[in-house]
Short mmCIF file of C-alpha atoms in Angstrom, two decimals:
data_model
loop_
_atom_site.label_atom_id
_atom_site.label_comp_id
_atom_site.label_asym_id
_atom_site.label_seq_id
_atom_site.Cartn_x
_atom_site.Cartn_y
_atom_site.Cartn_z
CA UNK A 1 9.49 0.03 16.66
CA UNK A 2 8.32 3.41 15.43
CA UNK A 3 10.47 4.12 12.41
CA UNK A 4 9.54 5.86 9.19
CA UNK A 5 9.17 2.48 7.50
CA UNK A 6 7.25 0.71 10.25
CA UNK A 7 4.09 -0.64 8.64
CA UNK A 8 2.66 -1.62 12.01
CA UNK A 9 1.84 2.07 12.52
CA UNK A 10 -0.85 1.85 9.82
CA UNK A 11 -4.09 0.74 11.43
CA UNK A 12 -5.35 -1.10 8.35
CA UNK A 13 -2.53 -3.62 8.11
CA UNK A 14 -3.17 -7.26 8.74
CA UNK A 15 -0.79 -9.32 10.85
CA UNK A 16 1.08 -10.89 7.93
CA UNK A 17 4.41 -9.31 8.91
CA UNK A 18 5.56 -12.73 10.15
CA UNK A 19 5.83 -13.95 6.54
CA UNK A 20 9.32 -12.76 5.50
CA UNK A 21 8.31 -13.12 1.84
CA UNK A 22 4.88 -11.48 2.13
CA UNK A 23 3.73 -8.13 0.83
CA UNK A 24 3.97 -6.44 4.22
CA UNK A 25 7.55 -7.58 4.84
CA UNK A 26 8.48 -6.52 1.32
CA UNK A 27 6.91 -3.11 1.90
CA UNK A 28 8.83 -2.78 5.19
CA UNK A 29 12.07 -3.23 3.26
CA UNK A 30 11.00 -0.65 0.67
CA UNK A 31 10.24 1.92 3.36
CA UNK A 32 13.55 1.22 5.07
CA UNK A 33 15.24 1.90 1.72
CA UNK A 34 13.28 5.17 1.41
CA UNK A 35 14.49 6.24 4.86
CA UNK A 36 18.10 5.45 3.92
CA UNK A 37 17.66 7.48 0.72
CA UNK A 38 16.42 10.43 2.81
CA UNK A 39 12.85 10.58 1.53
CA UNK A 40 10.85 13.06 3.58
CA UNK A 41 8.94 11.59 6.53
CA UNK A 42 5.71 12.92 5.00
CA UNK A 43 6.37 11.09 1.73
CA UNK A 44 7.11 7.86 3.57
CA UNK A 45 3.99 8.26 5.74
CA UNK A 46 1.73 8.92 2.75
CA UNK A 47 3.13 6.07 0.70
CA UNK A 48 2.87 3.73 3.67
CA UNK A 49 -0.79 4.67 4.10
CA UNK A 50 -1.66 4.19 0.44
CA UNK A 51 0.37 1.02 0.07
CA UNK A 52 -1.43 -0.24 3.18
CA UNK A 53 -4.76 0.16 1.39
CA UNK A 54 -3.41 -1.88 -1.51
CA UNK A 55 -1.98 -4.60 0.73
CA UNK A 56 -5.27 -4.91 2.62
CA UNK A 57 -7.12 -5.15 -0.70
CA UNK A 58 -4.67 -7.86 -1.81
CA UNK A 59 -4.97 -9.89 1.41
CA UNK A 60 -8.76 -9.84 1.06
CA UNK A 61 -8.21 -11.57 -2.29
CA UNK A 62 -5.56 -14.05 -1.05
CA UNK A 63 -2.77 -12.17 -2.83
CA UNK A 64 -0.10 -12.35 -0.14
CA UNK A 65 3.25 -12.43 -1.91
CA UNK A 66 4.82 -9.87 -4.28
CA UNK A 67 5.12 -12.46 -7.05
CA UNK A 68 1.33 -12.89 -6.93
CA UNK A 69 0.85 -9.24 -7.90
CA UNK A 70 0.34 -9.40 -11.65
CA UNK A 71 -0.71 -6.84 -14.22
CA UNK A 72 -4.35 -8.06 -14.06
CA UNK A 73 -4.26 -7.65 -10.24
CA UNK A 74 -3.00 -4.08 -10.62
CA UNK A 75 -5.70 -3.37 -13.20
CA UNK A 76 -8.37 -4.74 -10.84
CA UNK A 77 -7.07 -2.52 -8.04
CA UNK A 78 -7.11 0.50 -10.33
CA UNK A 79 -10.70 -0.35 -11.27
CA UNK A 80 -11.50 -0.69 -7.55
CA UNK A 81 -10.14 2.82 -6.97
CA UNK A 82 -12.22 4.12 -9.87
CA UNK A 83 -15.41 2.75 -8.26
CA UNK A 84 -14.43 3.59 -4.66
CA UNK A 85 -16.55 6.21 -2.92
CA UNK A 86 -15.46 8.57 -0.17
CA UNK A 87 -17.50 8.90 3.03
CA UNK A 88 -19.55 11.68 1.42
CA UNK A 89 -20.42 9.44 -1.54
CA UNK A 90 -18.21 11.23 -4.06
CA UNK A 91 -15.78 9.23 -6.20
CA UNK A 92 -12.05 9.63 -5.79
CA UNK A 93 -10.67 12.25 -8.16
CA UNK A 94 -8.39 11.07 -10.96
CA UNK A 95 -5.50 12.71 -9.10
CA UNK A 96 -6.35 10.82 -5.88
CA UNK A 97 -6.55 7.56 -7.79
CA UNK A 98 -3.15 8.25 -9.33
CA UNK A 99 -1.66 9.21 -5.95
CA UNK A 100 -2.86 5.91 -4.46
CA UNK A 101 -1.28 3.96 -7.32
CA UNK A 102 2.16 5.61 -7.08
CA UNK A 103 3.50 3.53 -4.15
CA UNK A 104 2.05 0.37 -5.67
CA UNK A 105 4.13 0.75 -8.81
#
């Protein structure tokens, strides 16, 4: 399946799609909704990529269901983005941090 909302296209996703109540399955439904609402393919692709980073970060911390994502979890992820370094060692710009948070909200 190679649709605009297909999270399996993102290389960083874990294989938690089988859980119909997990973050990945929930995200799949969100991206399907975006496709129905005629979001541009580029917007869907970018949001899928950035949400994939968040989902991977969550799975590494045993946060696997949407109801486990709390305000403190979101604050920790935002702090993670603040401390994250690009390949060249530079921090993410404030705009990049914001852009990565948009699909999470």
